[in-house]
Coordinates of C-alpha atoms in Angstrom, one line a residue:
X19 CA 118.7 -47.1 26.7
X20 CA 120.8 -49.5 25.3
X21 CA 119.7 -52.6 23.4
X22 CA 121.7 -55.7 25.2
X23 CA 121.6 -58.2 22.6
X24 CA 119.4 -60.0 19.4
X25 CA 119.2 -63.6 19.6
X26 CA 117.8 -65.9 16.6
X27 CA 116.3 -69.4 18.0
X28 CA 113.9 -72.4 16.2
X29 CA 110.3 -72.7 17.3
X30 CA 108.0 -75.1 16.3
X31 CA 104.2 -74.6 16.5
X32 CA 102.7 -75.4 19.9
X33 CA 99.0 -76.9 18.5
X34 CA 98.8 -79.2 14.6
X35 CA 97.1 -77.4 12.0
X36 CA 95.0 -78.5 9.0
X37 CA 98.3 -77.8 6.8
X38 CA 101.8 -78.1 9.0
X39 CA 103.4 -75.3 8.8
X40 CA 106.9 -74.6 8.3
X41 CA 108.6 -74.0 11.8
X42 CA 109.5 -70.5 12.4
X43 CA 112.3 -68.1 13.4
X44 CA 111.8 -66.3 16.4
X45 CA 113.6 -63.0 16.8
X46 CA 114.9 -61.7 20.2
X47 CA 116.0 -58.0 21.2
X48 CA 116.7 -56.9 25.1
X49 CA 117.9 -53.8 26.0
X50 CA 117.4 -50.9 28.4
X51 CA 114.6 -48.2 28.3
X52 CA 111.9 -46.2 30.1
X53 CA 114.1 -46.6 33.4
X54 CA 113.5 -50.7 32.7
X55 CA 113.9 -53.7 30.3
X56 CA 112.5 -53.5 27.4
X57 CA 112.2 -56.6 25.6
X58 CA 111.3 -56.9 21.2
X59 CA 110.1 -60.3 20.1
X60 CA 108.8 -61.1 16.8
X61 CA 108.0 -65.0 14.9
X62 CA 108.6 -65.1 10.8
X63 CA 109.5 -66.5 8.5
X64 CA 113.8 -68.0 8.6
X65 CA 114.5 -66.4 5.3
X66 CA 114.0 -63.1 7.0
X67 CA 115.6 -63.7 10.1
X68 CA 118.5 -59.8 8.6
X69 CA 114.6 -58.3 8.3
X70 CA 113.7 -59.1 11.7
X71 CA 117.2 -58.1 12.9
X72 CA 116.9 -54.7 11.7
X73 CA 113.3 -54.0 11.8
X74 CA 113.3 -54.6 15.0
X75 CA 117.1 -52.6 16.1
X76 CA 114.4 -49.3 14.2
X77 CA 112.1 -49.8 16.7
X78 CA 114.7 -49.8 19.7
X79 CA 115.6 -47.1 18.5
X80 CA 111.9 -45.3 17.7
X81 CA 110.8 -46.4 21.9
X82 CA 114.4 -44.1 22.9
X83 CA 114.0 -41.5 21.1
X84 CA 109.8 -41.4 22.6
X85 CA 110.8 -42.5 26.1
X86 CA 113.6 -39.3 25.7
X87 CA 110.8 -37.1 25.2
X88 CA 108.5 -37.8 27.7
X89 CA 110.2 -38.7 30.9
X90 CA 110.6 -36.7 34.0
X91 CA 114.3 -37.6 34.6
X92 CA 115.7 -35.7 32.1
X93 CA 115.7 -31.6 31.6
X94 CA 115.8 -32.0 27.6
X95 CA 112.8 -33.6 27.5
X96 CA 109.6 -32.5 26.4
X97 CA 108.0 -32.7 29.1
X98 CA 110.5 -31.4 31.7
X99 CA 109.8 -28.5 29.2
X100 CA 106.4 -28.3 29.8
X101 CA 106.5 -29.2 33.9
X102 CA 109.6 -26.1 34.0
X103 CA 106.4 -22.5 33.3
X104 CA 103.7 -25.2 35.2
X105 CA 101.3 -21.4 35.0
X106 CA 102.4 -21.1 31.9
X107 CA 98.9 -21.2 29.1
X108 CA 98.6 -22.1 26.7
X109 CA 101.9 -23.5 25.4
X110 CA 101.9 -25.3 21.5
X111 CA 102.8 -28.5 21.7
X112 CA 105.2 -31.2 20.5
X113 CA 103.8 -34.6 18.2
X114 CA 104.6 -36.9 20.3
X115 CA 103.7 -35.4 23.8
X116 CA 100.4 -34.3 22.9
X117 CA 99.5 -37.7 21.5
X118 CA 99.7 -38.8 24.9
X119 CA 98.8 -36.3 27.2
X120 CA 95.4 -37.6 24.4
X121 CA 95.4 -40.5 25.5
X122 CA 95.6 -39.6 28.5
X123 CA 92.4 -38.4 28.3
X124 CA 91.3 -40.7 27.2
X125 CA 92.7 -43.3 29.9
X126 CA 91.1 -40.7 32.3
X127 CA 87.4 -41.2 30.8
X128 CA 88.0 -44.9 30.4
X129 CA 88.8 -44.8 34.5
X130 CA 86.4 -42.7 35.9
X131 CA 88.7 -40.1 36.5
X132 CA 90.9 -42.2 38.8
X133 CA 94.1 -42.7 35.9
X134 CA 95.4 -38.5 36.0
X135 CA 98.5 -37.4 34.8
X136 CA 98.4 -34.2 36.6
X137 CA 99.8 -35.1 40.0
X138 CA 103.5 -34.8 39.6
X139 CA 103.5 -32.4 42.4
X140 CA 101.3 -34.6 44.5
X141 CA 104.0 -37.7 43.5
X142 CA 105.8 -35.6 44.2
X143 CA 105.0 -34.0 47.7
X144 CA 104.1 -38.3 49.1
X145 CA 107.4 -38.9 48.7
X146 CA 108.6 -36.1 50.9
X147 CA 105.5 -36.9 53.6
X148 CA 104.3 -33.3 53.1
X149 CA 100.6 -32.8 53.1
X150 CA 99.5 -29.6 53.1
X151 CA 99.4 -29.7 49.0
X152 CA 95.5 -28.8 47.5
X153 CA 93.3 -31.5 46.7
X154 CA 91.5 -29.5 44.2
X155 CA 92.6 -30.6 40.9
X156 CA 94.6 -29.6 38.1
X157 CA 92.7 -28.3 35.0
X158 CA 93.9 -28.2 31.7
X159 CA 92.7 -29.8 28.2
X160 CA 94.1 -29.9 25.1
X161 CA 93.3 -27.4 22.0
X162 CA 93.5 -27.0 18.1
X163 CA 93.4 -28.3 14.9
X164 CA 95.4 -31.2 15.1
X165 CA 98.3 -29.6 13.0
X166 CA 99.3 -27.4 16.2
X167 CA 97.9 -29.2 19.2
X168 CA 97.8 -26.0 22.3
X169 CA 97.5 -27.2 26.1
X170 CA 95.8 -24.9 28.4
X171 CA 96.1 -24.8 31.8
X172 CA 93.6 -23.2 34.8
X173 CA 96.6 -22.4 36.9
X174 CA 99.7 -24.5 38.1
X175 CA 99.5 -28.0 36.5
X176 CA 102.4 -30.6 35.8
X177 CA 102.7 -34.4 35.0
X178 CA 103.9 -37.1 35.3
X179 CA 103.4 -39.1 32.1
X180 CA 104.9 -42.2 33.2
X181 CA 103.0 -45.8 32.9
X182 CA 100.9 -44.1 31.0
X183 CA 103.8 -43.3 28.2
X184 CA 105.8 -46.9 28.9
X185 CA 101.3 -48.2 27.6
X186 CA 101.2 -45.4 24.5
X187 CA 104.7 -46.6 23.9
X188 CA 104.0 -50.3 23.8
X189 CA 101.2 -50.0 21.9
X190 CA 102.6 -48.2 18.7
X191 CA 105.8 -49.8 19.2
X192 CA 104.1 -52.7 17.7
X193 CA 102.2 -51.1 15.2
X194 CA 105.2 -50.8 14.1
X195 CA 105.8 -54.5 13.9
X196 CA 102.4 -55.4 11.9
X197 CA 104.4 -57.4 9.6
X198 CA 104.6 -59.9 11.9
X199 CA 102.1 -62.2 12.3
X200 CA 103.4 -62.8 15.7
X201 CA 105.1 -59.6 17.6
X202 CA 105.6 -59.1 21.1
X203 CA 106.4 -55.3 23.0
X204 CA 107.8 -55.8 27.0
X205 CA 107.5 -52.3 28.1
X206 CA 109.3 -52.5 31.3
X207 CA 106.2 -55.0 32.1
X208 CA 103.1 -53.4 30.0
X209 CA 103.4 -55.9 27.3
X210 CA 101.6 -55.2 23.9
X211 CA 101.3 -58.8 22.2
X212 CA 99.9 -59.9 18.9
X213 CA 100.5 -64.3 19.2
X214 CA 99.5 -66.0 15.9
X215 CA 97.4 -69.6 16.2
X216 CA 100.8 -71.1 16.4
X217 CA 103.3 -69.2 18.5
X218 CA 101.8 -69.9 22.2
X219 CA 104.0 -67.3 23.5
X220 CA 102.4 -66.6 27.3
X221 CA 103.6 -63.8 29.5
X222 CA 104.1 -64.9 33.5
X223 CA 102.7 -62.6 36.2
X224 CA 105.0 -61.8 38.9
X225 CA 105.0 -62.5 42.5
X226 CA 105.2 -59.7 44.1
X227 CA 106.9 -61.3 47.4
X228 CA 109.0 -63.7 45.6
X229 CA 111.7 -63.2 42.8
X230 CA 111.0 -66.3 41.3
X231 CA 107.9 -67.5 41.7
X232 CA 104.5 -66.7 39.4
X233 CA 101.4 -66.2 40.2
X234 CA 99.6 -67.5 36.7
X235 CA 100.4 -67.8 33.3
X236 CA 98.1 -65.7 30.3
X237 CA 98.0 -66.5 27.4
X238 CA 95.5 -65.5 23.7
X239 CA 92.3 -68.3 24.1
X240 CA 92.3 -71.3 22.1
X241 CA 90.7 -70.1 18.7
X242 CA 91.9 -66.1 18.8
X243 CA 92.5 -64.9 16.7
X244 CA 95.9 -63.1 16.0
X245 CA 94.6 -59.9 16.7
X246 CA 96.8 -57.5 19.7
X247 CA 96.3 -56.8 23.0
X248 CA 97.7 -55.9 26.2
X249 CA 98.5 -57.1 29.8
X250 CA 99.8 -54.6 31.7
X251 CA 100.7 -55.5 36.2
X252 CA 100.4 -52.7 38.4
X253 CA 100.7 -52.7 42.3
X254 CA 102.0 -51.1 45.9
X255 CA 105.4 -53.3 46.2
X256 CA 107.6 -51.6 42.8
X257 CA 107.8 -47.9 44.0
X258 CA 107.3 -48.0 48.3
X259 CA 109.2 -46.3 51.0
X260 CA 109.1 -46.3 55.2
X261 CA 108.7 -42.9 56.0
X262 CA 106.9 -41.2 59.3
X263 CA 103.4 -42.2 59.6
X264 CA 104.7 -46.1 57.8
X265 CA 104.8 -48.0 54.5
X266 CA 104.1 -45.0 51.4
X267 CA 104.0 -45.9 47.5
X268 CA 103.7 -44.3 44.2
X269 CA 99.9 -44.7 43.6
X270 CA 98.3 -41.7 44.6
X271 CA 94.3 -41.7 45.1
X272 CA 93.5 -38.2 42.7
X273 CA 90.6 -38.0 44.8
X274 CA 92.8 -37.3 48.4
X275 CA 96.0 -36.6 46.5
X276 CA 97.9 -39.0 48.5
X277 CA 99.2 -42.3 48.7
X278 CA 95.5 -44.3 47.7
X279 CA 94.7 -46.9 50.6
X280 CA 93.5 -50.4 49.6
X281 CA 93.9 -53.7 50.3
X282 CA 95.1 -54.5 46.1
X283 CA 98.4 -55.8 46.6
X284 CA 99.3 -55.9 43.0
X285 CA 96.9 -56.0 39.7
X286 CA 97.1 -58.1 36.7
X287 CA 94.9 -56.9 33.7
X288 CA 94.4 -57.6 29.9
X289 CA 92.9 -55.5 28.0
X290 CA 92.4 -54.7 24.2
X291 CA 95.4 -52.5 23.8
X292 CA 98.6 -52.0 27.0
X293 CA 97.1 -48.4 27.4
X294 CA 93.9 -49.5 29.0
X295 CA 95.2 -52.6 30.9
X296 CA 97.7 -50.8 32.3
X297 CA 95.0 -48.0 33.2
X298 CA 93.0 -50.5 34.8
X299 CA 94.8 -52.3 36.4
X300 CA 96.5 -48.8 38.7
X301 CA 92.8 -47.7 38.9
X302 CA 92.1 -50.9 40.3
X303 CA 95.1 -51.3 43.0
X304 CA 93.7 -47.1 43.5
X305 CA 90.2 -47.4 44.4
X306 CA 90.4 -51.1 46.1
X307 CA 89.4 -54.6 45.9
X308 CA 85.5 -53.7 46.1
X309 CA 84.8 -51.1 43.6
X310 CA 88.1 -51.9 41.7
X311 CA 86.0 -54.5 40.5
X312 CA 83.3 -52.7 39.6
X313 CA 85.4 -50.4 37.7
X314 CA 87.3 -53.7 35.9
X315 CA 83.8 -54.3 34.7
X316 CA 82.1 -51.4 33.5
X317 CA 85.2 -50.3 32.2
X318 CA 85.2 -53.7 29.7
X319 CA 88.5 -54.9 31.1
X320 CA 88.9 -58.8 29.9
X321 CA 90.3 -60.5 32.5
X322 CA 91.4 -59.2 35.5
X323 CA 93.9 -60.5 38.4
X324 CA 94.2 -59.3 42.2
X325 CA 96.4 -60.1 44.2
X326 CA 95.2 -58.5 48.1
X327 CA 97.1 -57.9 51.4
X328 CA 95.8 -61.1 53.2
X329 CA 97.4 -63.2 50.0
X330 CA 94.6 -63.8 48.6
X331 CA 93.8 -64.3 44.9
X332 CA 90.7 -62.8 42.8
X333 CA 90.3 -63.0 39.2
X334 CA 86.8 -61.1 37.4
X335 CA 84.9 -63.0 35.9
X336 CA 86.0 -64.1 31.5
X337 CA 89.5 -64.7 33.7
X338 CA 89.7 -68.3 33.2
X339 CA 90.3 -67.8 28.7
X340 CA 93.7 -66.1 30.0
X341 CA 94.7 -68.6 32.1
X342 CA 97.7 -71.1 30.0

């Protein structure tokens, strides 16, 4: 990854407060990381401009370090080493990948098993349209005393962390910016945000078939306390291809180990964390609109927008308070 630019501008409060605060300085850093775009944004007092620049660059460096350890596209990453010998067990893990795998376990429980990071072989088979893959779920668990986590695998297990890692990274990066009442981390569309009452930031939900169109804008509701939340989008329009059997995509249904058959083109979810929002959005697409709505309700998603293949846009109860 590489940092491309740091930009600063003065922004005024969007709502009147009992005592009018001084204008805040908004500092933004943009770059490339995790195979896509990275955007970091904080609002601070004007006299903290140099510190904001320094903090954003440090956080971007941490994000790049995490991404290098978790990508499957580098032979030197922790994930690549783990996948290189997929039958080996037990395996002592380094802290970062152990933390992400633990997070992945939590996301699997939160989504009733829809999120499954142990399906790399199924994804590769789907891309090659080779349907001889076994349908048995890969079994794995983490053990250890915390200081030395250990992976136990039952048979061949290879991991594809992908969106799960992005959500984890976005949440971790936002915590590194706790000194700022308003901060935002956009990890290639997975957004972790903490917005004070004076920031007035909103997040555009892009239309998958229109480069400039927006389905909606999301923002913290009126009276928001300033706690952090996450927004993430998943869909079948980003990583898709035409194969021998027609249009296919990268979202694998763990029940079939094949690309999900779904009427949901894109799902955008607001949740208590970016990791949860990413997992919920992916699950809603995989499960389809009918089952997906039920899952989002049971899982406790704060809001969701589902774009169906016929062009209809559905929203879960409670979503309206998040619309800008």
